C-alpha positions as a printed NumPy array, in Angstrom:
array([[ 20.719, -11.483, -20.976],
       [ 17.159, -12.154, -19.845],
       [ 15.797, -13.059, -16.459],
       [ 14.409, -16.546, -16.017],
       [ 10.611, -16.491, -15.895],
       [ 10.506, -19.03 , -13.105],
       [ 12.089, -16.448, -10.826],
       [  9.336, -13.973, -11.76 ],
       [  6.688, -16.576, -11.013],
       [  8.296, -17.349,  -7.655],
       [  8.491, -13.632,  -6.85 ],
       [  4.896, -13.085,  -7.922],
       [  3.755, -15.992,  -5.758],
       [  5.691, -14.639,  -2.768],
       [  4.498, -11.069,  -3.396],
       [  0.814, -11.8  ,  -3.889],
       [  0.553, -14.88 ,  -1.769],
       [ -0.343, -18.365,  -2.855],
       [ -3.238, -19.279,  -5.124],
       [ -6.218, -20.284,  -3.059],
       [ -7.45 , -23.816,  -3.477],
       [ -9.47 , -25.711,  -0.892],
       [ -6.315, -27.347,   0.448],
       [ -4.576, -23.978,   0.645],
       [ -7.458, -22.481,   2.592],
       [ -7.364, -25.348,   5.072],
       [ -3.574, -25.091,   5.402],
       [ -3.868, -21.341,   5.857],
       [ -6.127, -21.885,   8.844],
       [ -3.272, -23.699,  10.577],
       [ -0.325, -21.625,   9.315],
       [  0.752, -18.023,   9.8  ],
       [  2.383, -17.505,   6.415],
       [  1.252, -14.163,   4.966],
       [  2.211, -12.698,   1.578],
       [  5.297, -10.493,   1.532],
       [  3.251,  -7.496,   0.405],
       [  0.966,  -7.894,   3.433],
       [  3.882,  -8.257,   5.837],
       [  5.55 ,  -5.131,   4.423],
       [  2.305,  -3.157,   4.703],
       [  1.878,  -4.304,   8.294],
       [  5.472,  -3.371,   9.172],
       [  4.977,   0.014,   7.489],
       [  1.831,   0.651,   9.524],
       [  3.407,  -0.408,  12.83 ],
       [  6.532,   1.676,  12.263],
       [  4.417,   4.696,  11.291],
       [  2.454,   4.255,  14.498],
       [  5.683,   4.112,  16.515],
       [  6.96 ,   7.263,  14.842],
       [  3.754,   9.141,  15.667],
       [  3.942,   8.013,  19.313],
       [  7.56 ,   9.169,  19.476],
       [  6.539,  12.559,  18.072],
       [  3.908,  12.95 ,  20.783],
       [  6.378,  11.915,  23.473],
       [  9.026,  14.307,  22.135],
       [  6.499,  17.142,  22.226],
       [  5.749,  16.345,  25.876],
       [  9.474,  16.324,  26.643],
       [  9.844,  19.66 ,  24.892],
       [  7.009,  21.149,  26.956],
       [  8.537,  19.765,  30.16 ],
       [ 11.928,  21.187,  29.116],
       [ 10.368,  24.617,  28.624],
       [  8.607,  24.418,  31.994],
       [ 11.831,  23.461,  33.806],
       [ 13.756,  26.173,  31.987],
       [ 11.286,  28.753,  33.269],
       [ 11.773,  27.364,  36.775],
       [ 15.547,  27.729,  36.379],
       [ 15.08 ,  31.356,  35.379],
       [ 12.739,  31.959,  38.327],
       [ 15.195,  30.301,  40.729],
       [ 18.074,  32.393,  39.414],
       [ 15.969,  35.54 ,  39.704],
       [ 15.266,  34.69 ,  43.349],
       [ 18.993,  33.869,  43.853],
       [ 18.309,  30.223,  44.738],
       [ 21.393,  28.65 ,  43.141],
       [ 20.789,  25.135,  44.509],
       [ 17.285,  24.916,  43.08 ],
       [ 18.442,  26.378,  39.74 ],
       [ 21.226,  23.769,  39.545],
       [ 18.77 ,  20.977,  40.31 ],
       [ 16.414,  22.122,  37.533],
       [ 19.302,  22.597,  35.124],
       [ 20.508,  19.027,  35.766],
       [ 16.983,  17.754,  35.136],
       [ 16.873,  19.702,  31.864],
       [ 20.197,  18.166,  30.832],
       [ 18.819,  14.654,  31.454],
       [ 15.62 ,  15.44 ,  29.561],
       [ 17.628,  16.716,  26.603],
       [ 19.739,  13.539,  26.567],
       [ 16.594,  11.423,  26.452],
       [ 15.091,  13.678,  23.768],
       [ 18.237,  13.411,  21.654],
       [ 18.191,   9.617,  21.92 ],
       [ 14.496,   9.476,  21.013],
       [ 15.057,  11.806,  18.089],
       [ 17.83 ,   9.525,  16.824],
       [ 15.488,   6.535,  17.117],
       [ 12.763,   8.449,  15.294],
       [ 15.099,   9.302,  12.406],
       [ 16.225,   5.66 ,  12.192],
       [ 12.593,   4.478,  12.103],
       [ 11.774,   7.009,   9.383],
       [ 14.733,   5.695,   7.408],
       [ 13.389,   2.151,   7.751],
       [  9.928,   3.29 ,   6.651],
       [ 11.442,   4.862,   3.535],
       [ 13.248,   1.604,   2.773],
       [ 10.032,  -0.371,   3.181],
       [  8.205,   2.038,   0.86 ],
       [ 10.971,   1.627,  -1.717],
       [ 10.809,  -2.153,  -1.448],
       [  7.032,  -2.075,  -1.894],
       [  7.322,   0.12 ,  -4.993],
       [ 10.066,  -2.04 ,  -6.504],
       [  8.005,  -5.156,  -5.786],
       [  5.033,  -3.707,  -7.632],
       [  7.265,  -2.722, -10.572],
       [  8.77 ,  -6.203, -10.784],
       [  5.298,  -7.713, -10.604],
       [  4.122,  -5.651, -13.57 ],
       [  7.33 ,  -6.192, -15.55 ],
       [  6.9  ,  -9.979, -15.548],
       [  4.434, -10.073, -18.461],
       [  6.545,  -7.556, -20.37 ],
       [  9.513,  -9.916, -20.227],
       [  7.352, -12.588, -21.904],
       [  6.422, -10.172, -24.683],
       [ 10.06 ,  -9.173, -25.188],
       [ 11.074, -12.843, -25.376],
       [  8.353, -13.531, -27.941],
       [  9.416, -10.522, -30.027],
       [ 13.045, -11.596, -29.726],
       [ 12.281, -15.112, -30.974],
       [ 10.174, -13.688, -33.83 ],
       [ 12.97 , -11.331, -34.858],
       [ 15.538, -14.111, -34.481],
       [ 13.68 , -16.279, -36.991],
       [ 13.503, -13.417, -39.525],
       [ 16.806, -11.591, -38.929],
       [ 19.137, -13.704, -36.789],
       [ 22.021, -11.237, -37.135],
       [ 19.936,  -8.503, -35.496],
       [ 19.378, -10.328, -32.2  ],
       [ 22.093, -10.143, -29.565],
       [ 22.834, -13.293, -27.626]])
């Protein structure tokens, strides 16, 4: 059970991008079609950038949370219940937003891991293509010498 080589060639063409002839260069000027490897790398970069921005924003929320918590403590120490309640409600809202952003960050990290896996698998498949040719050649050579040894 071997994989058809035409599928490897199609994958390799999609992974690396098309061969560059003069016509291809001219067509490329008017089209937006990029190789899959390039698009995955670009998505990986953009998602990584988003994750870093979320981390910075979450740190700012954490600092604001700490500041408001100190204000709650100060208000309670000065027996100003209304002000303490107001700050506590603001902290609760900040923590809801932080929890949502943290969930988004984890989801984006999960997507980045998937993209990295896809990129690695794509590279492996790309390098396995020539090996399949060698295995087929060895199989046909063995089949001519010892046909009972080769499995169908």
